[in-house]
């Protein structure tokens, strides 16, 4: 018995979906306005478009959105097919240039935001044509039926030589039932427009950067927002790691500390969600961003790691493996590669936390293999960790040496400080409000620091060291190593 015969003799009843109910549930797939729009731009890119114009026009309840592309377009039958839910088999192998998968996006993304979807398209050698889905009509008729209505505006003139226009009307979720004069709704609409722009800048940044596509939003060019801030001063780039026979590539970046870049650069780096929320993995499927900053359940978002961003490139051959979702906003690594990805991320995260804590300054720990003089040591005592002040630190040693009578008292004082370091309080504070934890010598007058530096310098000189050598030695002393720029102010 073959596969088909297995079912031939069984009793059967029709259980087709009810159009109205089904289409209504398409509305609840969970697109945000931004992911919905991006899904339609995917279609334009897949159709070979080079220029895509988006118009998002306020007119109260009559507001509308159009996406006009100069891709290869569709003949009339193809428009109908495109409007059919499930127009393509998700199992079909698709070209790398095809960003689609399920044969649903056009419909689900559109219905998530509007009640009326019209596709106007023209293919080389065929006349332009248009067809419309209208949810009100489907609700009334209960039928899976598109229709052809007059279109009021001059869309047929707007269409390029070949290409497609997607039109959203009755945008109940974006403009609601507002009057055109309703200023609050208008402002809200403009805000959505701004987040459209930001989202597209991010999702398609590689297409924009490589010049594969030009995006215009209400007449203004959409620029690329690259989460890895290429060419930006001291960004640290990790070497690539291929997985799944090279179908997946990891590449880690640790972005520069705030103090290392200009205010503008810092602001530009923050992206749509802000620095903290943009940490983590960036999953690209054929160069189109699916996941923008997420630790994929492997780690929590934490302030200390906000400089870590890891590029994960996957190809559309792995859609099933990585559980791509309809909205193209979720992808999950398969079990087989989770550990490798996690290990790679650990390396990048460790580096990110270093940069975060040390403000990205270079630490001259190993200069000429000489010992670095830090202020605090971690020591183990009866199996437990304690923090002790380095008696050999030049500033400490100096005081102890110059006041031999006070040596005992100073020792007691140092002990007292060591035993009462408020570790629990520091830990809680660091965890709860890491950004509010002051760093050494932050926001105080640095004249004391400079004075200490000068004193130590004088001492080296008095011991017969050359100026050059004295400066070298200063860089081996905490905290002077953090402020190499002050070396210039030293006087003999
Ligand atoms: N702008 C366009 N230009 C040309 N053809 C298009 C355009 N938009 C959609 N199509 C055609 O309609 C089909 C259905 O589009 P739809 O977005 O619903 O599904 P998909 O892109 O195939 O897959 P997915 O559900 O993953 O988006 C596409 O496969 C394509 O053939
Ligand atoms: Mg699609």
Short mmCIF file of C-alpha atoms and ligand atoms in Angstrom, two decimals:
data_model
loop_
_atom_site.label_atom_id
_atom_site.label_comp_id
_atom_site.label_asym_id
_atom_site.label_seq_id
_atom_site.Cartn_x
_atom_site.Cartn_y
_atom_site.Cartn_z
CA UNK A 1 0.00 0.00 0.00
CA UNK A 2 1.53 3.29 -0.98
CA UNK A 3 1.22 6.50 0.88
CA UNK A 4 -1.91 7.66 -0.96
CA UNK A 5 -3.89 4.47 -0.87
CA UNK A 6 -3.62 4.54 2.87
CA UNK A 7 -6.31 7.22 2.95
CA UNK A 8 -8.60 6.20 0.06
CA UNK A 9 -11.14 4.14 1.95
CA UNK A 10 -11.46 6.29 5.03
CA UNK A 11 -14.63 8.32 5.72
CA UNK A 12 -14.13 12.03 5.08
CA UNK A 13 -15.80 15.39 5.76
CA UNK A 14 -14.92 18.83 4.49
CA UNK A 15 -13.13 21.00 7.03
CA UNK A 16 -11.99 23.99 4.98
CA UNK A 17 -11.08 27.07 6.92
CA UNK A 18 -13.71 29.76 7.20
CA UNK A 19 -12.39 32.71 5.32
CA UNK A 20 -13.55 35.43 7.70
CA UNK A 21 -12.26 33.71 10.82
CA UNK A 22 -9.05 32.65 9.20
CA UNK A 23 -8.18 36.04 7.84
CA UNK A 24 -9.03 37.57 11.19
CA UNK A 25 -6.52 35.30 12.88
CA UNK A 26 -3.86 36.30 10.34
CA UNK A 27 -4.16 39.68 11.99
CA UNK A 28 -2.93 38.24 15.26
CA UNK A 29 0.32 36.65 14.16
CA UNK A 30 2.07 39.34 16.13
CA UNK A 31 3.78 41.61 13.63
CA UNK A 32 4.83 45.02 14.79
CA UNK A 33 4.28 47.77 12.23
CA UNK A 34 8.03 47.74 11.54
CA UNK A 35 8.37 43.99 11.01
CA UNK A 36 5.31 44.07 8.76
CA UNK A 37 6.78 46.76 6.54
CA UNK A 38 10.15 44.99 6.42
CA UNK A 39 8.42 41.81 5.23
CA UNK A 40 7.09 43.69 2.21
CA UNK A 41 10.47 45.20 1.43
CA UNK A 42 11.77 41.62 1.44
CA UNK A 43 9.38 40.89 -1.39
CA UNK A 44 10.64 43.86 -3.39
CA UNK A 45 14.24 42.77 -2.91
CA UNK A 46 13.35 39.20 -3.86
CA UNK A 47 11.79 40.56 -7.05
CA UNK A 48 15.10 42.14 -8.03
CA UNK A 49 14.12 45.71 -7.18
CA UNK A 50 16.88 48.29 -7.01
CA UNK A 51 14.75 51.23 -5.91
CA UNK A 52 11.98 51.02 -3.37
CA UNK A 53 9.91 54.05 -2.43
CA UNK A 54 7.74 54.05 0.63
CA UNK A 55 5.07 56.64 1.14
CA UNK A 56 3.31 56.83 4.44
CA UNK A 57 0.73 59.54 4.21
CA UNK A 58 -1.47 60.97 6.91
CA UNK A 59 -5.11 61.60 6.11
CA UNK A 60 -6.78 60.55 9.34
CA UNK A 61 -8.81 57.37 8.82
CA UNK A 62 -8.01 57.62 5.10
CA UNK A 63 -4.27 57.46 5.65
CA UNK A 64 -2.37 55.11 3.41
CA UNK A 65 0.95 53.47 2.80
CA UNK A 66 2.47 52.44 -0.50
CA UNK A 67 5.59 50.57 -1.40
CA UNK A 68 6.65 51.14 -4.97
CA UNK A 69 9.40 48.93 -6.33
CA UNK A 70 11.07 48.56 -9.70
CA UNK A 71 11.43 44.80 -9.49
CA UNK A 72 10.36 42.52 -12.32
CA UNK A 73 6.70 42.78 -11.38
CA UNK A 74 3.86 40.32 -11.95
CA UNK A 75 1.40 39.51 -14.67
CA UNK A 76 -2.27 39.48 -13.72
CA UNK A 77 -2.39 35.77 -12.82
CA UNK A 78 0.72 36.13 -10.76
CA UNK A 79 -0.85 38.96 -8.79
CA UNK A 80 -3.75 36.71 -7.91
CA UNK A 81 -1.30 33.99 -6.93
CA UNK A 82 0.69 36.40 -4.82
CA UNK A 83 -2.49 37.37 -2.99
CA UNK A 84 -3.32 33.73 -2.26
CA UNK A 85 -2.40 32.74 1.30
CA UNK A 86 0.10 29.91 1.08
CA UNK A 87 1.04 30.80 -2.47
CA UNK A 88 4.29 28.87 -2.26
CA UNK A 89 5.44 25.65 -0.70
CA UNK A 90 7.63 26.43 2.30
CA UNK A 91 9.74 23.37 1.48
CA UNK A 92 10.84 24.65 -1.90
CA UNK A 93 14.47 25.50 -2.28
CA UNK A 94 14.79 29.24 -2.84
CA UNK A 95 17.58 31.25 -4.40
CA UNK A 96 19.87 33.09 -1.99
CA UNK A 97 18.48 36.32 -3.40
CA UNK A 98 14.93 35.30 -2.39
CA UNK A 99 14.10 36.48 1.10
CA UNK A 100 10.73 34.69 1.22
CA UNK A 101 9.91 31.29 2.65
CA UNK A 102 6.26 30.67 3.50
CA UNK A 103 4.15 32.24 0.77
CA UNK A 104 2.33 34.22 3.42
CA UNK A 105 4.20 37.42 4.24
CA UNK A 106 2.43 39.77 1.86
CA UNK A 107 -0.93 38.83 3.31
CA UNK A 108 -0.12 38.32 6.97
CA UNK A 109 2.07 41.42 7.25
CA UNK A 110 -0.49 43.58 5.47
CA UNK A 111 -3.53 42.36 7.36
CA UNK A 112 -1.71 42.84 10.63
CA UNK A 113 -1.76 46.58 9.92
CA UNK A 114 -4.58 47.31 7.53
CA UNK A 115 -8.00 46.20 6.36
CA UNK A 116 -7.45 46.64 2.66
CA UNK A 117 -4.54 45.47 0.57
CA UNK A 118 -4.14 46.22 -3.12
CA UNK A 119 -1.37 44.99 -5.35
CA UNK A 120 -0.76 46.84 -8.59
CA UNK A 121 1.92 45.34 -10.77
CA UNK A 122 3.43 45.37 -14.18
CA UNK A 123 5.67 42.80 -15.74
CA UNK A 124 7.60 43.21 -18.98
CA UNK A 125 5.37 42.22 -21.87
CA UNK A 126 2.08 42.30 -19.93
CA UNK A 127 -0.25 45.15 -19.11
CA UNK A 128 -0.38 46.53 -15.59
CA UNK A 129 -3.16 45.19 -13.43
CA UNK A 130 -4.39 45.40 -9.86
CA UNK A 131 -6.34 43.30 -7.37
CA UNK A 132 -7.58 43.89 -3.84
CA UNK A 133 -8.23 42.03 -0.64
CA UNK A 134 -10.69 43.80 1.64
CA UNK A 135 -11.36 42.38 5.07
CA UNK A 136 -14.82 43.95 5.25
CA UNK A 137 -15.79 42.16 2.08
CA UNK A 138 -14.34 38.83 3.29
CA UNK A 139 -16.24 39.20 6.57
CA UNK A 140 -19.46 39.85 4.68
CA UNK A 141 -19.09 37.27 1.95
CA UNK A 142 -17.24 34.62 3.91
CA UNK A 143 -15.34 33.89 0.71
CA UNK A 144 -11.67 33.82 -0.19
CA UNK A 145 -12.22 36.36 -2.94
CA UNK A 146 -10.19 39.27 -4.17
CA UNK A 147 -11.80 41.89 -6.38
CA UNK A 148 -10.96 44.64 -8.76
CA UNK A 149 -12.13 48.09 -7.81
CA UNK A 150 -11.39 51.47 -9.26
CA UNK A 151 -8.27 52.98 -7.86
CA UNK A 152 -8.64 56.65 -7.29
CA UNK A 153 -5.12 57.91 -7.36
CA UNK A 154 -2.72 57.90 -10.24
CA UNK A 155 -1.04 54.67 -9.27
CA UNK A 156 -0.79 53.41 -12.79
CA UNK A 157 1.36 56.43 -13.58
CA UNK A 158 3.56 55.88 -10.57
CA UNK A 159 4.51 52.36 -11.53
CA UNK A 160 7.99 52.10 -13.08
CA UNK A 161 8.62 50.34 -16.37
CA UNK A 162 8.23 47.09 -14.51
CA UNK A 163 7.50 46.81 -10.84
CA UNK A 164 4.97 46.50 -8.11
CA UNK A 165 2.98 48.80 -5.87
CA UNK A 166 1.58 47.49 -2.63
CA UNK A 167 -1.08 49.72 -1.16
CA UNK A 168 -2.39 49.60 2.40
CA UNK A 169 -5.66 51.35 3.20
CA UNK A 170 -8.05 51.25 6.14
CA UNK A 171 -5.04 51.24 8.39
CA UNK A 172 -7.03 50.72 11.55
CA UNK A 173 -3.94 49.75 13.50
CA UNK A 174 -1.78 52.66 12.34
CA UNK A 175 -4.20 55.56 11.99
CA UNK A 176 -7.31 54.19 13.65
CA UNK A 177 -10.55 56.00 13.02
CA UNK A 178 -9.04 59.42 13.59
CA UNK A 179 -10.08 62.66 11.92
CA UNK A 180 -7.44 64.25 9.79
CA UNK A 181 -7.35 67.21 12.19
CA UNK A 182 -6.75 65.02 15.23
CA UNK A 183 -3.30 66.28 16.19
CA UNK A 184 -2.57 63.59 18.76
CA UNK A 185 -3.23 60.79 16.31
CA UNK A 186 -1.24 62.62 13.69
CA UNK A 187 1.76 62.89 16.01
CA UNK A 188 1.45 59.22 16.82
CA UNK A 189 1.39 58.44 13.10
CA UNK A 190 4.57 60.46 12.58
CA UNK A 191 6.23 58.55 15.40
CA UNK A 192 5.38 55.26 13.70
CA UNK A 193 6.92 56.71 10.55
CA UNK A 194 10.12 57.45 12.44
CA UNK A 195 10.31 53.92 13.82
CA UNK A 196 9.69 52.55 10.30
CA UNK A 197 12.69 54.52 9.16
CA UNK A 198 14.91 53.38 12.01
CA UNK A 199 13.92 49.76 11.59
CA UNK A 200 14.64 49.75 7.86
CA UNK A 201 17.99 51.48 8.41
CA UNK A 202 18.93 48.56 10.60
CA UNK A 203 17.30 45.54 8.94
CA UNK A 204 18.55 46.29 5.44
CA UNK A 205 21.80 48.03 6.32
CA UNK A 206 23.95 45.57 4.41
CA UNK A 207 21.84 45.95 1.28
CA UNK A 208 22.01 49.72 1.58
CA UNK A 209 25.75 49.76 2.25
CA UNK A 210 26.57 47.56 -0.71
CA UNK A 211 24.39 49.70 -2.96
CA UNK A 212 22.15 46.76 -3.85
CA UNK A 213 19.13 48.78 -2.91
CA UNK A 214 18.01 52.38 -2.53
CA UNK A 215 15.23 52.97 -0.07
CA UNK A 216 13.28 56.22 0.05
CA UNK A 217 10.89 56.97 2.86
CA UNK A 218 8.54 59.87 2.18
CA UNK A 219 11.09 61.17 -0.29
CA UNK A 220 14.05 60.94 2.06
CA UNK A 221 16.81 58.42 1.54
CA UNK A 222 17.11 55.76 4.19
CA UNK A 223 20.70 55.48 5.37
CA UNK A 224 22.35 52.37 6.76
CA UNK A 225 22.66 51.79 10.49
CA UNK A 226 25.45 49.30 11.05
CA UNK A 227 25.42 47.82 14.56
CA UNK A 228 29.15 47.11 14.43
CA UNK A 229 30.19 50.70 13.76
CA UNK A 230 32.73 49.81 11.08
CA UNK A 231 35.76 52.04 10.80
CA UNK A 232 34.97 53.41 14.19
CA UNK A 233 38.16 53.90 16.13
CA UNK A 234 38.93 51.21 18.62
CA UNK A 235 36.25 48.62 17.86
CA UNK A 236 37.69 45.18 18.56
CA UNK A 237 36.92 42.58 15.94
CA UNK A 238 37.16 38.86 16.66
CA UNK A 239 38.13 36.35 14.04
CA UNK A 240 35.32 34.59 12.25
CA UNK A 241 34.20 31.15 13.27
CA UNK A 242 32.37 28.97 10.75
CA UNK A 243 29.78 26.42 11.94
CA UNK A 244 27.51 23.91 10.21
CA UNK A 245 30.01 23.39 7.39
CA UNK A 246 30.39 27.08 6.83
CA UNK A 247 26.66 27.75 6.42
CA UNK A 248 26.87 29.74 9.65
CA UNK A 249 29.53 32.32 10.42
CA UNK A 250 30.09 34.00 13.75
CA UNK A 251 31.96 37.25 14.09
CA UNK A 252 32.27 39.09 17.37
CA UNK A 253 32.68 42.80 17.95
CA UNK A 254 33.44 44.74 21.09
CA UNK A 255 32.47 48.33 20.52
CA UNK A 256 34.51 51.18 21.94
CA UNK A 257 33.87 52.60 25.36
CA UNK A 258 31.85 55.79 25.51
CA UNK A 259 34.91 57.76 26.61
CA UNK A 260 36.75 56.73 23.46
CA UNK A 261 34.32 58.13 20.93
CA UNK A 262 32.52 61.38 20.38
CA UNK A 263 29.11 62.01 21.82
CA UNK A 264 27.65 61.85 18.31
CA UNK A 265 29.27 58.51 17.58
CA UNK A 266 28.03 57.15 20.86
CA UNK A 267 24.52 58.34 20.09
CA UNK A 268 24.70 56.87 16.59
CA UNK A 269 25.84 53.53 17.99
CA UNK A 270 22.87 53.11 20.27
CA UNK A 271 20.46 52.00 17.55
CA UNK A 272 16.68 51.78 17.74
CA UNK A 273 16.51 50.08 21.14
CA UNK A 274 19.35 51.82 22.96
CA UNK A 275 22.80 50.55 23.95
CA UNK A 276 21.75 48.14 26.63
CA UNK A 277 19.04 46.41 24.63
CA UNK A 278 21.14 46.21 21.48
CA UNK A 279 23.73 43.84 22.98
CA UNK A 280 23.93 40.23 21.89
CA UNK A 281 23.57 38.31 18.66
CA UNK A 282 22.63 39.83 15.34
CA UNK A 283 21.30 37.09 13.12
CA UNK A 284 21.37 37.78 9.41
CA UNK A 285 19.69 35.55 6.87
CA UNK A 286 21.16 36.23 3.46
CA UNK A 287 22.36 39.58 4.78
CA UNK A 288 18.91 40.61 5.95
CA UNK A 289 18.75 41.15 9.70
CA UNK A 290 16.28 38.91 11.53
CA UNK A 291 17.29 39.29 15.16
CA UNK A 292 18.85 42.55 16.28
CA UNK A 293 20.53 42.15 19.62
CA UNK A 294 19.40 39.20 21.70
CA UNK A 295 21.33 36.63 23.76
CA UNK A 296 18.93 33.90 22.54
CA UNK A 297 18.23 32.74 26.07
CA UNK A 298 21.91 31.95 26.69
CA UNK A 299 22.61 34.98 28.86
CA UNK A 300 20.71 37.84 30.35
CA UNK A 301 20.96 41.41 29.15
CA UNK A 302 23.35 43.20 31.47
CA UNK A 303 24.81 46.66 31.39
CA UNK A 304 28.39 45.34 31.57
CA UNK A 305 28.00 43.46 28.34
CA UNK A 306 26.42 46.20 26.33
CA UNK A 307 29.51 46.66 24.17
CA UNK A 308 29.31 43.07 22.88
CA UNK A 309 27.59 42.53 19.55
CA UNK A 310 28.00 39.31 17.62
CA UNK A 311 27.20 38.86 13.97
CA UNK A 312 25.68 35.52 13.04
CA UNK A 313 25.31 34.92 9.32
CA UNK A 314 23.04 32.12 8.18
CA UNK A 315 21.83 31.15 4.73
CA UNK A 316 18.20 30.51 3.79
CA UNK A 317 19.06 26.84 3.36
CA UNK A 318 18.99 26.62 7.15
CA UNK A 319 15.51 28.08 7.66
CA UNK A 320 14.09 24.87 9.03
CA UNK A 321 17.09 24.12 11.17
CA UNK A 322 16.99 27.55 12.71
CA UNK A 323 13.19 27.62 13.04
CA UNK A 324 12.66 30.77 11.03
CA UNK A 325 9.24 32.26 11.83
CA UNK A 326 6.70 33.80 9.47
CA UNK A 327 7.45 37.32 10.65
CA UNK A 328 11.19 36.86 9.97
CA UNK A 329 11.92 38.13 13.42
CA UNK A 330 12.87 34.93 15.20
CA UNK A 331 15.52 32.33 14.52
CA UNK A 332 16.88 29.80 16.99
CA UNK A 333 20.14 27.94 16.69
CA UNK A 334 19.70 24.16 16.48
CA UNK A 335 20.91 22.10 19.46
CA UNK A 336 24.03 20.95 17.70
CA UNK A 337 25.57 24.41 17.55
CA UNK A 338 24.34 26.02 20.75
CA UNK A 339 27.45 25.15 22.75
CA UNK A 340 29.82 26.39 20.07
CA UNK A 341 27.92 29.65 19.80
CA UNK A 342 27.85 30.05 23.55
CA UNK A 343 31.58 29.49 23.85
CA UNK A 344 32.31 31.99 21.15
CA UNK A 345 30.02 34.50 22.85
CA UNK A 346 31.79 33.98 26.18
CA UNK A 347 35.07 35.15 24.68
CA UNK A 348 33.49 38.25 23.22
CA UNK A 349 31.60 38.98 26.41
CA UNK A 350 34.73 38.72 28.52
CA UNK A 351 36.47 41.23 26.35
CA UNK A 352 33.42 43.49 26.39
CA UNK A 353 33.33 43.60 30.16
CA UNK A 354 37.04 44.48 30.23
CA UNK A 355 36.51 47.40 27.92
CA UNK A 356 33.45 48.46 29.88
CA UNK A 357 35.28 48.45 33.20
CA UNK A 358 38.55 49.94 32.15
CA UNK A 359 36.94 52.54 29.99
CA UNK A 360 38.86 51.11 27.10
CA UNK A 361 42.17 52.45 28.32
CA UNK A 362 45.26 50.47 27.59
CA UNK A 363 46.67 48.80 30.63
CA UNK A 364 50.43 48.68 30.57
CA UNK A 365 50.74 45.62 32.67
CA UNK A 366 53.56 43.95 30.89
CA UNK A 367 55.78 46.78 29.94
CA UNK A 368 59.27 45.31 29.62
CA UNK A 369 58.13 42.37 31.72
CA UNK A 370 58.33 44.46 34.84
CA UNK A 371 55.96 43.97 37.67
CA UNK A 372 52.80 45.99 37.60
CA UNK A 373 52.10 47.71 40.91
CA UNK A 374 48.44 47.44 41.68
CA UNK A 375 46.77 48.81 44.80
CA UNK A 376 44.62 45.81 45.70
CA UNK A 377 45.28 42.09 45.67
CA UNK A 378 42.92 39.22 45.92
CA UNK A 379 44.22 36.72 48.50
CA UNK A 380 42.89 33.41 49.72
CA UNK A 381 42.79 32.91 53.51
CA UNK A 382 41.49 29.66 54.94
CA UNK A 383 39.88 28.91 51.63
CA UNK A 384 38.08 32.27 51.39
CA UNK A 385 38.85 35.33 49.33
CA UNK A 386 39.98 38.57 50.89
CA UNK A 387 41.12 41.84 49.45
CA UNK A 388 44.38 43.29 50.69
CA UNK A 389 46.27 46.48 50.00
CA UNK A 390 49.60 45.98 48.29
CA UNK A 391 52.26 47.07 50.80
CA UNK A 392 54.71 47.19 47.90
CA UNK A 393 52.70 49.72 45.96
CA UNK A 394 55.08 52.72 45.68
CA UNK A 395 52.68 55.18 47.28
CA UNK A 396 51.95 52.88 50.19
CA UNK A 397 55.54 51.80 50.59
CA UNK A 398 56.69 55.38 50.48
CA UNK A 399 54.48 56.39 53.40
CA UNK A 400 55.39 53.34 55.43
CA UNK A 401 59.10 53.98 54.81
CA UNK A 402 59.08 57.67 55.54
CA UNK A 403 57.20 57.27 58.83
CA UNK A 404 58.88 54.35 60.62
CA UNK A 405 57.38 55.30 64.00
CA UNK A 406 53.89 55.24 62.56
CA UNK A 407 54.41 51.96 60.79
CA UNK A 408 52.46 49.92 63.31
CA UNK A 409 49.52 52.31 63.38
CA UNK A 410 49.43 52.58 59.62
CA UNK A 411 49.45 48.79 59.45
CA UNK A 412 46.41 48.67 61.73
CA UNK A 413 44.66 51.29 59.63
CA UNK A 414 45.32 49.37 56.43
CA UNK A 415 44.04 46.23 58.08
CA UNK A 416 40.89 47.98 59.17
CA UNK A 417 40.23 49.17 55.64
CA UNK A 418 40.91 45.73 54.20
CA UNK A 419 38.60 43.97 56.61
CA UNK A 420 35.71 46.33 56.09
CA UNK A 421 35.58 46.72 52.32
CA UNK A 422 31.80 46.95 51.76
CA UNK A 423 31.75 44.09 49.27
CA UNK A 424 28.07 43.08 49.60
CA UNK A 425 26.92 46.65 49.12
CA UNK A 426 29.14 47.06 46.11
CA UNK A 427 27.87 43.87 44.55
CA UNK A 428 24.24 44.81 45.00
CA UNK A 429 24.82 48.29 43.62
CA UNK A 430 26.77 46.98 40.64
CA UNK A 431 24.03 44.54 39.85
CA UNK A 432 21.10 46.86 40.27
CA UNK A 433 22.38 50.11 38.85
CA UNK A 434 25.70 49.41 37.19
CA UNK A 435 25.75 52.74 35.38
CA UNK A 436 25.53 54.63 38.66
CA UNK A 437 28.57 52.92 40.18
CA UNK A 438 31.33 55.50 40.21
CA UNK A 439 34.65 54.46 38.69
CA UNK A 440 38.05 55.39 40.20
CA UNK A 441 38.71 59.12 40.01
CA UNK A 442 35.48 59.73 38.19
CA UNK A 443 33.99 63.21 38.43
CA UNK A 444 36.48 64.56 40.94
CA UNK A 445 39.21 67.10 40.53
CA UNK A 446 42.25 65.26 39.21
CA UNK A 447 44.72 67.66 40.79
CA UNK A 448 45.32 65.22 43.65
CA UNK A 449 46.04 62.49 41.15
CA UNK A 450 48.42 64.73 39.23
CA UNK A 451 50.11 65.71 42.49
CA UNK A 452 50.62 62.06 43.42
CA UNK A 453 52.01 61.41 40.00
CA UNK A 454 54.42 64.30 40.29
CA UNK A 455 55.53 63.11 43.74
CA UNK A 456 56.27 59.65 42.51
CA UNK A 457 58.04 61.07 39.51
CA UNK A 458 60.20 63.29 41.71
CA UNK A 459 61.09 60.27 43.79
CA UNK A 460 62.27 58.29 40.76
CA UNK A 461 64.31 61.27 39.57
CA UNK A 462 65.86 61.69 43.02
CA UNK A 463 66.88 58.03 42.84
CA UNK A 464 68.82 58.93 39.70
CA UNK A 465 66.37 57.63 37.06
CA UNK A 466 66.12 59.43 33.74
CA UNK A 467 62.90 61.28 32.91
CA UNK A 468 62.03 58.69 30.24
CA UNK A 469 62.58 55.80 32.59
CA UNK A 470 60.61 57.47 35.37
CA UNK A 471 57.64 57.85 33.05
CA UNK A 472 57.90 54.22 32.05
CA UNK A 473 57.82 53.22 35.68
CA UNK A 474 54.83 55.45 36.39
CA UNK A 475 52.86 53.54 33.79
CA UNK A 476 53.46 50.41 35.82
CA UNK A 477 51.68 51.88 38.81
CA UNK A 478 47.97 51.81 39.39
CA UNK A 479 46.17 54.17 38.85
CA UNK A 480 48.70 56.20 36.85
CA UNK A 481 48.63 53.65 34.07
CA UNK A 482 45.07 54.80 33.38
CA UNK A 483 46.13 58.38 32.73
CA UNK A 484 49.07 58.35 30.35
CA UNK A 485 47.96 61.76 29.11
CA UNK A 486 49.08 63.32 32.40
CA UNK A 487 52.68 62.31 31.81
CA UNK A 488 53.01 65.40 29.66
CA UNK A 489 52.35 67.69 32.59
CA UNK A 490 55.18 66.34 34.74
CA UNK A 491 57.99 68.77 35.52
CA UNK A 492 61.57 67.97 36.44
N1 LIG B 1 6.89 43.21 -4.74
C1 LIG B 1 6.75 42.06 -5.41
N2 LIG B 1 7.23 41.94 -6.65
C2 LIG B 1 7.11 40.78 -7.33
N3 LIG B 1 6.52 39.67 -6.84
C3 LIG B 1 6.03 39.73 -5.58
C4 LIG B 1 6.12 40.91 -4.80
N4 LIG B 1 5.55 40.68 -3.60
C5 LIG B 1 5.13 39.39 -3.63
N5 LIG B 1 5.42 38.81 -4.82
C6 LIG B 1 5.14 37.43 -5.21
O1 LIG B 1 4.15 36.95 -4.34
C7 LIG B 1 4.59 35.79 -3.68
C8 LIG B 1 3.98 35.74 -2.30
O2 LIG B 1 4.54 36.73 -1.48
P1 LIG B 1 4.51 36.51 0.09
O3 LIG B 1 5.25 37.61 0.72
O4 LIG B 1 3.12 36.32 0.51
O5 LIG B 1 5.28 35.14 0.27
P2 LIG B 1 6.82 34.82 0.07
O6 LIG B 1 7.58 36.08 -0.08
O7 LIG B 1 6.92 33.84 -1.05
O8 LIG B 1 7.17 34.09 1.41
P3 LIG B 1 7.10 34.72 2.90
O9 LIG B 1 5.81 34.27 3.48
O10 LIG B 1 8.24 34.11 3.57
O11 LIG B 1 7.16 36.19 2.73
C9 LIG B 1 6.09 35.89 -3.70
O12 LIG B 1 6.67 34.61 -3.61
C10 LIG B 1 6.33 36.53 -5.05
O13 LIG B 1 6.30 35.58 -6.07
MG1 LIG B 2 7.40 37.62 1.36
#
